[in-house]
Structures are given as C-alpha cells and as structure tokens.
Backbone as a ProteinNet text record, in pm:
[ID]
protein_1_A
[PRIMARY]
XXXXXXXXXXXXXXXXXXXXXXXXXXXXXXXXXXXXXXXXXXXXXXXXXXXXXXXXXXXXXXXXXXXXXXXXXXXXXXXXXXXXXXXXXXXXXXXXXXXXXXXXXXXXXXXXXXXXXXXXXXXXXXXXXXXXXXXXXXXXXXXXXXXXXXXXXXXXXXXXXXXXXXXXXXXXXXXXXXXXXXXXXXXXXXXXXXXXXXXXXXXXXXXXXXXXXXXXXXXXXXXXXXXXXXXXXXXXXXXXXXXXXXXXXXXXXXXXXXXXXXXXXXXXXXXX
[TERTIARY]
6858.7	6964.9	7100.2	7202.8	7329.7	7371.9	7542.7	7587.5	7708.5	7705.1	7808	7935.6	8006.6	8145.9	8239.7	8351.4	8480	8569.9	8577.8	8680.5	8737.7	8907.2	8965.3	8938.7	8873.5	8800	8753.8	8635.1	8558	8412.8	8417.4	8312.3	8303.7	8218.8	8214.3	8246.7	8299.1	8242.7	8164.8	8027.2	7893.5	7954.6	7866.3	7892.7	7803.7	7839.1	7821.6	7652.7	7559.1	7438.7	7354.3	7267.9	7235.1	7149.5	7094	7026.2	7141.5	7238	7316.5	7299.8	7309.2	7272.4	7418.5	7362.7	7479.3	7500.5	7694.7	7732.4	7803.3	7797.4	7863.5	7837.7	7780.6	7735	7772.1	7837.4	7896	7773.7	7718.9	7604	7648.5	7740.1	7732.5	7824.3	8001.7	8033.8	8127.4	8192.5	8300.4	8372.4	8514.3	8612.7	8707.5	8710.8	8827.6	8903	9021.9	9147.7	9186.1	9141.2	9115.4	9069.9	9159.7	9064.4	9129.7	9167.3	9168.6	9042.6	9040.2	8901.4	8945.3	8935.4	9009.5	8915.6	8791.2	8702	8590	8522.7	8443	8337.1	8228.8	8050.3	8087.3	8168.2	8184.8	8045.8	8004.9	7855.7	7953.6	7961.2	7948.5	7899.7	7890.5	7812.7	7921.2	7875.2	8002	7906.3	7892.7	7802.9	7846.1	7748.9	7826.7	7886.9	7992.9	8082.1	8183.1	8179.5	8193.3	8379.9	8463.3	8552.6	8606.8	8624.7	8665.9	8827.4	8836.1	8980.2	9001.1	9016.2	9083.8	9190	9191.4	9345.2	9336	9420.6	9496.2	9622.9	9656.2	9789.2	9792.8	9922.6	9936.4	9853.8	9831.4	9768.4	9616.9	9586.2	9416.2	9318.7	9344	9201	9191.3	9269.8	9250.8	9187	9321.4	9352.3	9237.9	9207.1	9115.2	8994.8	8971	8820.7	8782.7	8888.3	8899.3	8845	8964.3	8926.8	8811	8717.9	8631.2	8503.5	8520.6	8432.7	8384.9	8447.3	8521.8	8559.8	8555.1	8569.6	8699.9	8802.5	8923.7	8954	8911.8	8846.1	8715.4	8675.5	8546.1	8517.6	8398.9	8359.7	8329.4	8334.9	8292.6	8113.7	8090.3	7916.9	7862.9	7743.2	7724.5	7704.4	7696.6	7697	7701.7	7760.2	7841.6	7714.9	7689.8	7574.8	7672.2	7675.3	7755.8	7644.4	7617.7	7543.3	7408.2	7339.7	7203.9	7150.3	7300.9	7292.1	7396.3	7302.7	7428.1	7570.6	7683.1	7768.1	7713.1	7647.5	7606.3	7450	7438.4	7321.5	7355.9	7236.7	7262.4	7286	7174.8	7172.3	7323.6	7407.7	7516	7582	7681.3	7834.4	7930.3	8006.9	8157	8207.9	8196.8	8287.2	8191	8090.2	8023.6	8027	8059.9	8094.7	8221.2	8296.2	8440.6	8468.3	8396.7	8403.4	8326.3	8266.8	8221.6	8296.2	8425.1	8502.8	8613.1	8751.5	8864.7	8968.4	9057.6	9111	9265.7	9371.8	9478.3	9565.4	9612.4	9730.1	9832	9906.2	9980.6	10127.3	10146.6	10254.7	10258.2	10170.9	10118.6	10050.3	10133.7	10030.8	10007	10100.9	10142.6	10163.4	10111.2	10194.3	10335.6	10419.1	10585.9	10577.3	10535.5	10555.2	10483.7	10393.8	10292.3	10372.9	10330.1	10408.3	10275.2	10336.3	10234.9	10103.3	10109.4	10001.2	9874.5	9971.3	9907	9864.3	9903.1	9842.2	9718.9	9692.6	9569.7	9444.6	9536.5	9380.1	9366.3	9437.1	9386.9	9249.8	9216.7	9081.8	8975.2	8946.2	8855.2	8817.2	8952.1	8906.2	8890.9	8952.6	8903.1	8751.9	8723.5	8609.2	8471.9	8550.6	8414	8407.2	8502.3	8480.6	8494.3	8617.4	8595.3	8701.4	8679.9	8763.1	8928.1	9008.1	9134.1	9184.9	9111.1	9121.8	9057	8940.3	8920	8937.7	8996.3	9046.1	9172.6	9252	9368.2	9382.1	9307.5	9218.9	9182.4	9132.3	9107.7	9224.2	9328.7	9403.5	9541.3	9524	9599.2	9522.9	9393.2	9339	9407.6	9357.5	9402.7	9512.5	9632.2	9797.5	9804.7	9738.2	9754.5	9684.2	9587.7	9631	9656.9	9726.4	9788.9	9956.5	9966.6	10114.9	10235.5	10139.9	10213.4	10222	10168.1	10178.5	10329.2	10399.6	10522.8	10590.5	10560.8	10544.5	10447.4	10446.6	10274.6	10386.6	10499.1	10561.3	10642.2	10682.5	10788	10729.5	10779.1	10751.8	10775.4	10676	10681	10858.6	10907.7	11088.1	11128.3	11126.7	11168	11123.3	11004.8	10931.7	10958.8	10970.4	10983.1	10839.7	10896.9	10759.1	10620.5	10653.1	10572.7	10491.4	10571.1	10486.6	10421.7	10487.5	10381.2	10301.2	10247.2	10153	10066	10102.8	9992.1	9958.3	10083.9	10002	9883.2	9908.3	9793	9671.1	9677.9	9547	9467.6	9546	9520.9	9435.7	9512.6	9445.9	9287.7	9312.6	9163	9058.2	9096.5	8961.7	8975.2	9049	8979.2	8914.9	8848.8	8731.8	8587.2	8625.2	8517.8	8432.3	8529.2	8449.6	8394.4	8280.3	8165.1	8247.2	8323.1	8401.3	8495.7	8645.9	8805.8	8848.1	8914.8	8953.6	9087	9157.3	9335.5	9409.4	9478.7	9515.6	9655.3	9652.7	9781.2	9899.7	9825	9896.9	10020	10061.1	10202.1	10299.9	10274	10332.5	10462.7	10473.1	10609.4	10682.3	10661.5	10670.9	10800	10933.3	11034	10956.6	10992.6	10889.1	10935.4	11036.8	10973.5	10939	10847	10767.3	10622.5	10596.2	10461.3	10364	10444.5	10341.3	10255.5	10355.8	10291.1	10152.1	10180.3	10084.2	9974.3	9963.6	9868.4	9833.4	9906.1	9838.8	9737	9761.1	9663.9	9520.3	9562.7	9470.6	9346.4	9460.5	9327.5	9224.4	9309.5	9220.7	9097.1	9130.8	9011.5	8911.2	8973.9	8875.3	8767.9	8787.2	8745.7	8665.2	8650.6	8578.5	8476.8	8399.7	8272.7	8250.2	8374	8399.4	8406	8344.9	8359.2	8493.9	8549.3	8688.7	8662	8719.7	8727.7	8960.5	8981.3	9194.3	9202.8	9245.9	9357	9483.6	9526.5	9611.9	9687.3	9808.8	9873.9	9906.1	9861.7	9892.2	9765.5	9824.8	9730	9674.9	9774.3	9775.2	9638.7	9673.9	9508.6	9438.8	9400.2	9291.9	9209.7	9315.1	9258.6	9208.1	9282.5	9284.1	9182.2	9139.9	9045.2	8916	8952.4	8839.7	8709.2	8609.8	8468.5	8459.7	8508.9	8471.1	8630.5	8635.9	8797.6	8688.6	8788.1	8752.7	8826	8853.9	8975.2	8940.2	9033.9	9017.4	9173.5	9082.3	9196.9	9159.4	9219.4	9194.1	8990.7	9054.3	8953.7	8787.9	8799.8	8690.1	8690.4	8580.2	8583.5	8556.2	8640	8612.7	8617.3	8687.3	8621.6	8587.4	8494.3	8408.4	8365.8	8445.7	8406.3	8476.4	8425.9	8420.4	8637.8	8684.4	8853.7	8829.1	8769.5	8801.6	8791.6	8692.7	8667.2	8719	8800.3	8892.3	9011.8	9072.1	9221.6	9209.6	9132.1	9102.3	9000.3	8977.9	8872.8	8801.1	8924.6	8908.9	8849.5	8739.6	8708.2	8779.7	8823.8	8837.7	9005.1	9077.1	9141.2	9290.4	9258.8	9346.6	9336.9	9246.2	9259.6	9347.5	9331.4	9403.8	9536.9	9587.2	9702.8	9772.6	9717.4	9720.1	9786.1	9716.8	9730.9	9882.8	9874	10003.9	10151.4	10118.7	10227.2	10287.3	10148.4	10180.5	10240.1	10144.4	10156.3	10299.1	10331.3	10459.9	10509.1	10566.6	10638	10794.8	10863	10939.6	10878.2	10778.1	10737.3	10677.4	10670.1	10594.4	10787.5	10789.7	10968	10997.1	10982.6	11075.5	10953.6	10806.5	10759.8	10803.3	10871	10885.5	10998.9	11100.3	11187.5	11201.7
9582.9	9491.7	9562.4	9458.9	9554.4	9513.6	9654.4	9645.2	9546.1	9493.5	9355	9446.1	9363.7	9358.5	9446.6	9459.2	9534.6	9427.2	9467.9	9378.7	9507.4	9537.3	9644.4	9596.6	9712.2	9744.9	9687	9595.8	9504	9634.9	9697.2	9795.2	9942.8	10005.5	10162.2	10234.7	10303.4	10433.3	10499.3	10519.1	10582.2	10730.9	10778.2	10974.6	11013.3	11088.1	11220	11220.5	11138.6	11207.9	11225.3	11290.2	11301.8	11174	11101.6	10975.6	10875.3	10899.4	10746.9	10780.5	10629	10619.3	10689.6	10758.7	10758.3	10655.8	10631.7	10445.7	10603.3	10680.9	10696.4	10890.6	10837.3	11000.4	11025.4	11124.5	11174.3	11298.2	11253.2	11353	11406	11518.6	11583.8	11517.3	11441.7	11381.1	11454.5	11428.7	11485.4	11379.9	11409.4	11375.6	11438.5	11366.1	11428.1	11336.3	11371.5	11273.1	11372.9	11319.8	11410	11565.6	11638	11784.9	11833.2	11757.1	11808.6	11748.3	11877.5	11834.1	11834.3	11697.6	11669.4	11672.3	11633.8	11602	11766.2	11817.7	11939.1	11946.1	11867.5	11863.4	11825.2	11749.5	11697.5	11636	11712.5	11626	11630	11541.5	11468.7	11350.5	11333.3	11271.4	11228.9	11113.8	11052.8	10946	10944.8	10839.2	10773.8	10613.2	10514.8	10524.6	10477.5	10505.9	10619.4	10687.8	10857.3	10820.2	10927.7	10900.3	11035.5	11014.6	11153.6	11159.1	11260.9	11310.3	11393.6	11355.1	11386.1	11445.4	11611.3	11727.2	11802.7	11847	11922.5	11927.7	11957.7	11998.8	11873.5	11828.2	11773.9	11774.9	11695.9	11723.4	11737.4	11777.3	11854.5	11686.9	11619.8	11496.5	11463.8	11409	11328.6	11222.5	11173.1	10994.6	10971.8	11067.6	10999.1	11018.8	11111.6	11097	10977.3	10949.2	10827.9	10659.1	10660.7	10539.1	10556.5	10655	10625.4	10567.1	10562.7	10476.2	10332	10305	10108.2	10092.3	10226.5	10221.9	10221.3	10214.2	10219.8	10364.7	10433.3	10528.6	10522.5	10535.3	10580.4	10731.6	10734	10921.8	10937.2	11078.2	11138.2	11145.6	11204	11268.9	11266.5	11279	11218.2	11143.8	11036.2	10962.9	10940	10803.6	10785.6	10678.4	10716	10602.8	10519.7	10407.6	10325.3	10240	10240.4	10206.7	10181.5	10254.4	10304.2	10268.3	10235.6	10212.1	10269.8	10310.7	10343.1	10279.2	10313.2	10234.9	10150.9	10210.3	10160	10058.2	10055.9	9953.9	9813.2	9799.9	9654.9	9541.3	9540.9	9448.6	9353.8	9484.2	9443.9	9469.8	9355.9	9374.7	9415.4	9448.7	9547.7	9423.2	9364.1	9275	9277	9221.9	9258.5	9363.5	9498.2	9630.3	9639	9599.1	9632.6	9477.5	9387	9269.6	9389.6	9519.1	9576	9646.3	9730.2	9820.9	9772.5	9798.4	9756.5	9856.4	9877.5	9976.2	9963.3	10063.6	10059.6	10138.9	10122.7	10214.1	10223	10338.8	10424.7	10295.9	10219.3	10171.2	9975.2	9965	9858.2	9737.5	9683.6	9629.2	9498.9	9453.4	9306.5	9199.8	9110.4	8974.5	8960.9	8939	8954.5	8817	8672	8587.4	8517.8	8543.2	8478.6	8561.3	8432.7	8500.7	8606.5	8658.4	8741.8	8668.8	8555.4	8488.2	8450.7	8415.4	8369.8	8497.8	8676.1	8760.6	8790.8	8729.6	8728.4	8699	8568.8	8455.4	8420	8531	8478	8494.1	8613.5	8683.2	8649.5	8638.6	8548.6	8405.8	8305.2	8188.1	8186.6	8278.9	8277.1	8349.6	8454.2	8563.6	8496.3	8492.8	8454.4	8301.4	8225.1	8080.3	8029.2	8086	8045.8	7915.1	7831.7	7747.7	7840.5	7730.2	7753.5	7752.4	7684.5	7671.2	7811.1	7794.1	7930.6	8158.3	8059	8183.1	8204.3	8117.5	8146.8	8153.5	8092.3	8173.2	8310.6	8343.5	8508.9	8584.6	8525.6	8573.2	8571.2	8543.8	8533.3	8605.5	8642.7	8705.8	8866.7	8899	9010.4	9006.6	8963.3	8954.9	9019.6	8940.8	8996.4	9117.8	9156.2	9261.9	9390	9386.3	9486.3	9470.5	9343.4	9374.9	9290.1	9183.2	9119.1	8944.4	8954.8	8781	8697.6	8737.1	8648.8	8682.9	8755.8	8778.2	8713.9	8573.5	8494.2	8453.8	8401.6	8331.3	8389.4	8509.1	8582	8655.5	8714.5	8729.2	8889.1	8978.4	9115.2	9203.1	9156	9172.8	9191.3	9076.9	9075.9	9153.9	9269.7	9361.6	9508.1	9539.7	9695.8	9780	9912.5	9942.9	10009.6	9957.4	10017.8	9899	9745.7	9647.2	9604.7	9601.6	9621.8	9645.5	9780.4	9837.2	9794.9	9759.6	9718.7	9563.9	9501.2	9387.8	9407.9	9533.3	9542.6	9604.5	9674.7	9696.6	9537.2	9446.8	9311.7	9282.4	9292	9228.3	9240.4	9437.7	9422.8	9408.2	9404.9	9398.5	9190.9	9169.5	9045.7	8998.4	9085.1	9071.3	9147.5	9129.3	9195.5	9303.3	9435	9558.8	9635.9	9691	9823.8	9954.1	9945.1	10103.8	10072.6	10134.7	10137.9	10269.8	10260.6	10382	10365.8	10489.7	10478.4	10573.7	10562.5	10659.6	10677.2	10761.5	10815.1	10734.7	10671.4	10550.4	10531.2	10646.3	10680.6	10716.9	10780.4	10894.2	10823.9	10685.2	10603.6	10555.8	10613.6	10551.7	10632.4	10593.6	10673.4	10706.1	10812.8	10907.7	10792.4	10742.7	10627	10506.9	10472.9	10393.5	10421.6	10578.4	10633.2	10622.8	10612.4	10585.2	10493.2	10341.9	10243	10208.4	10312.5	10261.8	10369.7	10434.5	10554.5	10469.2	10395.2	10368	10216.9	10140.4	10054.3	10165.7	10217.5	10335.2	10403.1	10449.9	10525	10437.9	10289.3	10204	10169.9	10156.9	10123	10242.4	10381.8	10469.9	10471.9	10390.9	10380.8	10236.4	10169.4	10031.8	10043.1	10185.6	10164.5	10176.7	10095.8	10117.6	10238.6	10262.7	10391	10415.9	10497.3	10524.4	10666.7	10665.9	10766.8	10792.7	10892.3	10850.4	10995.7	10989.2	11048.4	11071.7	11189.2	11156.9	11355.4	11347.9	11477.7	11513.8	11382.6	11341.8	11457.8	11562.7	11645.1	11597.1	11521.4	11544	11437.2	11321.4	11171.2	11242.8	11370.1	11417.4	11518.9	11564.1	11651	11549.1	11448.2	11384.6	11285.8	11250.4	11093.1	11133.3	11251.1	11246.3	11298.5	11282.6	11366	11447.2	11463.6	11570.4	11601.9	11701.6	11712.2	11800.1	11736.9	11779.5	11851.1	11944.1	12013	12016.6	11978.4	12013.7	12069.8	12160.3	12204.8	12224.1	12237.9	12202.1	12131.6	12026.8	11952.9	11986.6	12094.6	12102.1	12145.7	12091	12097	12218.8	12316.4	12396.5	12499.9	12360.2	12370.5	12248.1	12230.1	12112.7	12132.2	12117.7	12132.3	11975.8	12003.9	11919.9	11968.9	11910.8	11864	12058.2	12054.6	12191	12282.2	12312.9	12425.3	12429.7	12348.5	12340.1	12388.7	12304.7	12390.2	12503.7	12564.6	12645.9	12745.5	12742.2	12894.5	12831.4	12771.2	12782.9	12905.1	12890.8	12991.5	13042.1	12933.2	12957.9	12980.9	13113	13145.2	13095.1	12955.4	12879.6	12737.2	12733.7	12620.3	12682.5	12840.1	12921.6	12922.4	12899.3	12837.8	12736.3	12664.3	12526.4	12490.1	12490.5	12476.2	12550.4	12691.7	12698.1	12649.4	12653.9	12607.2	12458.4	12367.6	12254.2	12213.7	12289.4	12312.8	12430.4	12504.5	12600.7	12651.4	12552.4	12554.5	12694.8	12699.6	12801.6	12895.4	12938.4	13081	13147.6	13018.2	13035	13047.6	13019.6	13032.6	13151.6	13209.8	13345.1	13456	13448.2	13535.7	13530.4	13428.4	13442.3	13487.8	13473.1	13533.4	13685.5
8577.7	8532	8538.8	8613.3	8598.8	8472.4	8447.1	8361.5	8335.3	8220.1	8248.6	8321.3	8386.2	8458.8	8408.5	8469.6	8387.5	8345.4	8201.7	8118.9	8045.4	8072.5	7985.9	7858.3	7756.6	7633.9	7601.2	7691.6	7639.6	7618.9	7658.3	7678.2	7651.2	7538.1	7526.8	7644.9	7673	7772.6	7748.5	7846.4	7851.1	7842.1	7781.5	7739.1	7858.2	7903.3	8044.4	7975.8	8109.3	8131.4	8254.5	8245.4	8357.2	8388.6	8350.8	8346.9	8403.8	8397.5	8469.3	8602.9	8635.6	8789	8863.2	8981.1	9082	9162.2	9154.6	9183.5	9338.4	9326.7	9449.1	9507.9	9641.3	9672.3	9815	9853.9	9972.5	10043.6	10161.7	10172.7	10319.3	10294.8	10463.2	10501.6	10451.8	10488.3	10626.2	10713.4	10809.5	10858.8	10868.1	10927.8	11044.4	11121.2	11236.2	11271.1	11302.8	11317.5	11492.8	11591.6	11729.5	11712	11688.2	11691.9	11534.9	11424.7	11301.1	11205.8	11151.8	11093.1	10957.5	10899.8	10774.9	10663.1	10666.6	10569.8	10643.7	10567.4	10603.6	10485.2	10552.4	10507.8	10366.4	10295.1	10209.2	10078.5	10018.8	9931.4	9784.6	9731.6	9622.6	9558.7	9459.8	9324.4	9215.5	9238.3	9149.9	9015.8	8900.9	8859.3	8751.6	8767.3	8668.3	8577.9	8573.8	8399	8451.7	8538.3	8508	8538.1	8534.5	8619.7	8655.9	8788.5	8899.4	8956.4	8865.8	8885.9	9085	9180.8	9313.9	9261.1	9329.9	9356.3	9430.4	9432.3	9554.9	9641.7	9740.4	9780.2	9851.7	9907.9	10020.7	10173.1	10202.3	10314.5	10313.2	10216.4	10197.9	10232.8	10253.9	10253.7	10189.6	10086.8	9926.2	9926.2	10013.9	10048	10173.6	10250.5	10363	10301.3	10186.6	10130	10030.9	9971.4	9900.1	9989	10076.3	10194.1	10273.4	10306.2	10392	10273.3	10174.7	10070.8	10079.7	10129.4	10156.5	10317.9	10409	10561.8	10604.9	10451.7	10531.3	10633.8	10600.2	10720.2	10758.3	10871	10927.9	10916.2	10854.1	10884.9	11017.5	11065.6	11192.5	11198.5	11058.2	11053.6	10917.7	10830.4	10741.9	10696.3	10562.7	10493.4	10372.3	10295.2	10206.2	10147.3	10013.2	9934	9852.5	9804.1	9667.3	9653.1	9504.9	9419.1	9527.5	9541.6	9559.5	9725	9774.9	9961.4	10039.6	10175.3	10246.2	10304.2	10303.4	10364.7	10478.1	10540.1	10696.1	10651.9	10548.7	10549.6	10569.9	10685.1	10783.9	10684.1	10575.3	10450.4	10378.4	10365.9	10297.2	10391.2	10398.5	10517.8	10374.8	10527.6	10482	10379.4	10401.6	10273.8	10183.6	10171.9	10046.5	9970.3	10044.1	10025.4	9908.5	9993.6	9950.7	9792.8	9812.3	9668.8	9562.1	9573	9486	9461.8	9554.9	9521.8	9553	9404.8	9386.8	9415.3	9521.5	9595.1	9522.2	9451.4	9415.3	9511.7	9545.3	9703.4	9610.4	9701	9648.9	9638.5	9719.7	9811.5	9749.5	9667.5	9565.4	9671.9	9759.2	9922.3	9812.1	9736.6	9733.6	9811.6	9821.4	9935.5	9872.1	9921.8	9918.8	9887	9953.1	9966.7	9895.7	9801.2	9680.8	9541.9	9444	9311.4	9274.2	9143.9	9030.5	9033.1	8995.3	8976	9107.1	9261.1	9352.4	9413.6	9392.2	9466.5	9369.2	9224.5	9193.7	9240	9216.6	9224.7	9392.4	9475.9	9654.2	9664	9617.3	9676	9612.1	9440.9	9415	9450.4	9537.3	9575.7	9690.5	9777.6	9922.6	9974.6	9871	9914.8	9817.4	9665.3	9556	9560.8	9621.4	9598.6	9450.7	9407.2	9278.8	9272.8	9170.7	9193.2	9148.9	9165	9119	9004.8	8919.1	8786.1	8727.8	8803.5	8696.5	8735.3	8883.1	8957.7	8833.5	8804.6	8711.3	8565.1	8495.8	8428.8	8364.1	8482.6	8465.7	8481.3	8617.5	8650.6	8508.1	8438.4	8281.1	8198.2	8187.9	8073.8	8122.2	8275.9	8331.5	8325.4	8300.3	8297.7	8165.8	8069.8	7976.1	7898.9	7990.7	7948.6	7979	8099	8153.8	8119.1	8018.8	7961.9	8067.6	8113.3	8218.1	8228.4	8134	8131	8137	8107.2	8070.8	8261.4	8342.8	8469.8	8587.3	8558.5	8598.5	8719	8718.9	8845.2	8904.3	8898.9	8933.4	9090.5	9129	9310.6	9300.3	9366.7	9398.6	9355.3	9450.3	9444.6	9278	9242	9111.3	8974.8	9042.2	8974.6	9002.8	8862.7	8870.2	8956.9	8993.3	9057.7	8942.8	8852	8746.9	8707.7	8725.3	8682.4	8819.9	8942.8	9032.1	9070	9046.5	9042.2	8950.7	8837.5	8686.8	8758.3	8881.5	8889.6	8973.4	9093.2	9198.7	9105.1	9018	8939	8863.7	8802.6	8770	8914.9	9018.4	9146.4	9158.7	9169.8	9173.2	9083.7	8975.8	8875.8	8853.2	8965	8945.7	9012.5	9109.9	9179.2	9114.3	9011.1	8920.1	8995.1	8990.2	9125.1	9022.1	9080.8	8973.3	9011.1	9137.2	9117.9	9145.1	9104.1	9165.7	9191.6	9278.9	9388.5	9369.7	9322.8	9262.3	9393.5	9494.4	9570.1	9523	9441.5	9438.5	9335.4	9236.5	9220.7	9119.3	9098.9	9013.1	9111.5	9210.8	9294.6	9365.1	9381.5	9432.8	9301.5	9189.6	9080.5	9048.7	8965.2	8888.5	8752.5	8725.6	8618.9	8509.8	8451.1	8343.9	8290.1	8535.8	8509.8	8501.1	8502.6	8503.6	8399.5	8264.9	8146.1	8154.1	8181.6	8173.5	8262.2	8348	8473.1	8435.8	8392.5	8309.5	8217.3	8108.8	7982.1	8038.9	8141.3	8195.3	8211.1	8309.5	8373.1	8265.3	8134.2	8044.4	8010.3	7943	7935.8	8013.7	8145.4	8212.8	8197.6	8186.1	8188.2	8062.6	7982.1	7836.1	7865.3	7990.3	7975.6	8017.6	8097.2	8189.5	8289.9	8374.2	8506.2	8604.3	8706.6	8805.1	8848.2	8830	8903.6	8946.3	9089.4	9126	9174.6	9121.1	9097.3	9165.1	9328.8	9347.7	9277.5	9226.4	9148.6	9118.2	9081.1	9052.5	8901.3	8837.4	8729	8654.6	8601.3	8519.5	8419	8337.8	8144.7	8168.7	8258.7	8333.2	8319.2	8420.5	8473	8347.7	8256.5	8139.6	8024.7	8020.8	7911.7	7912.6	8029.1	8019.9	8154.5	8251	8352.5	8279.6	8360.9	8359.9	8393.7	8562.4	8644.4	8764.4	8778.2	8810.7	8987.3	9066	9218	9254.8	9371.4	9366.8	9538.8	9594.5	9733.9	9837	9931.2	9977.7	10133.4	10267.9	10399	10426.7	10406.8	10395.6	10317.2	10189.9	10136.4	9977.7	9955.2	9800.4	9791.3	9700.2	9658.1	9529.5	9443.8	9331.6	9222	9100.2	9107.8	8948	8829.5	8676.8	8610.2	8516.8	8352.5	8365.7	8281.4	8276.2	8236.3	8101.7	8025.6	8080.6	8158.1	8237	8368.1	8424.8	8549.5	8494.3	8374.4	8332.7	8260.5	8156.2	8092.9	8169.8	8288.9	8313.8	8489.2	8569.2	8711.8	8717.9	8870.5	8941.8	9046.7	9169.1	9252.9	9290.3	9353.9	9347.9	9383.6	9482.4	9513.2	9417.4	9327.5	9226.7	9128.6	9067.4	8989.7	9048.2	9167.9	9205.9	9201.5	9217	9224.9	9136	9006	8880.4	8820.5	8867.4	8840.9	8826.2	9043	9066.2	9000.2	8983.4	8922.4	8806.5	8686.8	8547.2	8537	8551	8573.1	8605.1	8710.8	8830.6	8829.9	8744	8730	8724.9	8674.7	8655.7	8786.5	8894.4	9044.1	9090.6	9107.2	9191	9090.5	8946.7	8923.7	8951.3	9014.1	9050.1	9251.4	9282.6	9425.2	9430.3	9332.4	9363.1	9317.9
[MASK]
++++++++++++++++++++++++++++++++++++++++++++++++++++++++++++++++++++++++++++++++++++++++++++++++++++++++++++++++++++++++++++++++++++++++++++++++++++++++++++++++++++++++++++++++++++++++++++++++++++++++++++++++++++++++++++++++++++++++++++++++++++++++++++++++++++++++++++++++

C-alpha cells in the first residue's frame, strides 16, 4: 500500500531507517556530454521520506545528475531505479515517470502567458484529467499554502522571483509527485527573496515527501537534510548524515569546500 500523497504538513516525517523503501537508486550511473565525462559510475540510494542534500562546485554534475532521473538527461551507461523500477522499464512510459516526479528549475519555467492560477491547474487537467473545478480547487489549497493565494490571477511578470518560484513549487506538488527534484532553486533568487523559498522548502521536508535539492544553501542542507552528497568532477566523493559532513568531513576537497563556502574571508586572507 502506498503512502498517502504530499500535502505540506499534512504528514509526520518518517525517522531515518533502514526498513524504508528505496524511492530512488543510481546503479553504475555515467554520463558524457561528447568526450566529457560528467557523471563517473555514479551508485546511490536515496529512500522514501529521506531528503538529499546535492553539493559541490560549479560545474561538478549536480544539475545533470539530478535531470537524468526524469530523462531530462539521458545517461551514457548504467541505471537509474524510482520507486522499485527501472527508468527504462517498458511497463511505465516516460510520462507516467515524470506524473511521479515534481521537477523545480533553477530559472522557475512558468508559462508567461497563463495566470498564477492557470500554470497550476494545466497539468493536472491535461495529463490527470482532472476536471477544472477540481483541478482549481487544489490549485487554491496549494496557493495557500505556500503563502500565495491572494496571487491566484496575477501573471508570472507581476511576481517577485521569490513568489515565483513558491508558485513553480505549488505547480508541482499539484501533480501529486512521490519525489521532487529542486535544481538549484534559490540560486536566481536576490538574497531577501531566499527565506521565503526555503521556508516553503523546510516544510515540505517535514511532509514525507522524497526530495532530492541541488542546492548551496548550507544552513537547508544542515538543518532539514538526511544525507548530504558531495560531488566533485563528476563523482561522489563524499556521502554522510548533515552532522558528520559539517562537523568531521573526510574527504579533503569536501574539507574545502566547506570552507571556502562557510568562510569565505579566511580562504582569500590565507591566499593572500
């Protein structure tokens, strides 16, 4: 039996066990973009409830390890399981795929030309067949509560990029998805529209839902992840619990990482 749906705090968050199912496993994954090899034998384990903090530098394969989940990339070699099948299983098509997983982009990937309300309710009435009535509906329970209701008719433009974004998160959990995939999703943001789009964010991490969040955002990744990833020219190479990634890294370029991120002057007055 599945677990009911995502409704922000309609639902405990499951405590770290080894008994929850894995909703997502990377086995041997590879990527090449012509002769760069972006993704390198990639295996991870991602499981229900859990949520996975994505880091690292620029460049390292964040965003292409994220998208080849849902095919917005294709892998080179390997394979990718979500909830207990392969991507490539004949059974389920790519859309059936992707109505399970709710994708947040960095860049928010709004229709310009539909209000708040109509980039909701497109995809539940065109994909789930839901009616219109009750496509909107939902599309108001989710308004409200990402802090956006009084914003139901207003058009992309007329939105800050902080409520934008809280609307493209509304978007996807109104396709009622078992995992959401965050690429990056503060990072076009002016730092004080970042809270708001974090304080949606913790929430969901507190409802059940799988998230796996590209993201640079430390205080997220300490404060609300499970398992913090750390990758750098296309490989994981290092892989702990929030505490033991910021408090007692192993690996010598995560012990960087971290620096430069967390205190940044003290990296520029040892370079200089």
């Amino acid at each position: 039996m599945q677990p009911p749906r995502c409704h922000i705090c309609k639902m405990i968050k499951p405590k770290f066990s080894d008994k929850l199912q894995k909703m997502i496993e990377f086995k041997q994954v590879n990527k090449h973009f012509g002769s760069l090899h972006v993704l390198q034998n990639i295996n991870l384990t991602v499981k229900e409830g859990e949520v996975t903090v994505i880091c690292g530098p620029s460049g390292s394969g964040k965003s292409t390890l994220i998208r080849t989940i849902n095919q917005l990339e294709a892998i080179s070699a390997g394979d990718i399981w979500v909830d207990g099948k392969s991507i490539f299983d004949p059974t389920r098509s790519l859309n059936a795929l992707r109505k399970e997983i709710g994708f947040v982009f960095q860049q928010f990937n709004l229709y310009p030309h539909l209000s708040v309300l109509e980039n909701i309710t497109l995809a539940p009435r065109k994909l789930n067949n839901l009616s219109a009535a009750a496509a909107e509906t939902k599309a108001l329970e989710l308004l409200e509560q990402v802090g956006l209701s009084d914003k139901r008719h207003q058009y992309p433009a007329q939105l800050s990029g902080g409520q934008q974004q809280r609307v493209a998160i509304a978007r996807a959990l109104a396709m009622e998805p078992r995992v959401l995939l965050f690429d990056e999703p503060t990072s076009a943001l002016d730092p004080e529209m970042i809270g708001e789009v974090l304080s949606v964010m913790k929430k969901l991490a507190h409802s059940g839902i799988t998230m796996m969040v590209v993201t640079h955002e430390m205080g997220f990744a300490r404060e609300v992840s499970d398992q913090v990833v750390f990758i750098d020219h296309g490989q994981i190479i290092e892989q702990a619990d929030p505490h033991t990634f910021f408090h007692n890294p192993q690996h010598p370029r995560a012990k960087q990482f971290l620096q430069q991120l967390l205190n940044p002057l003290h990296v520029q007055e040892v370079l200089l």
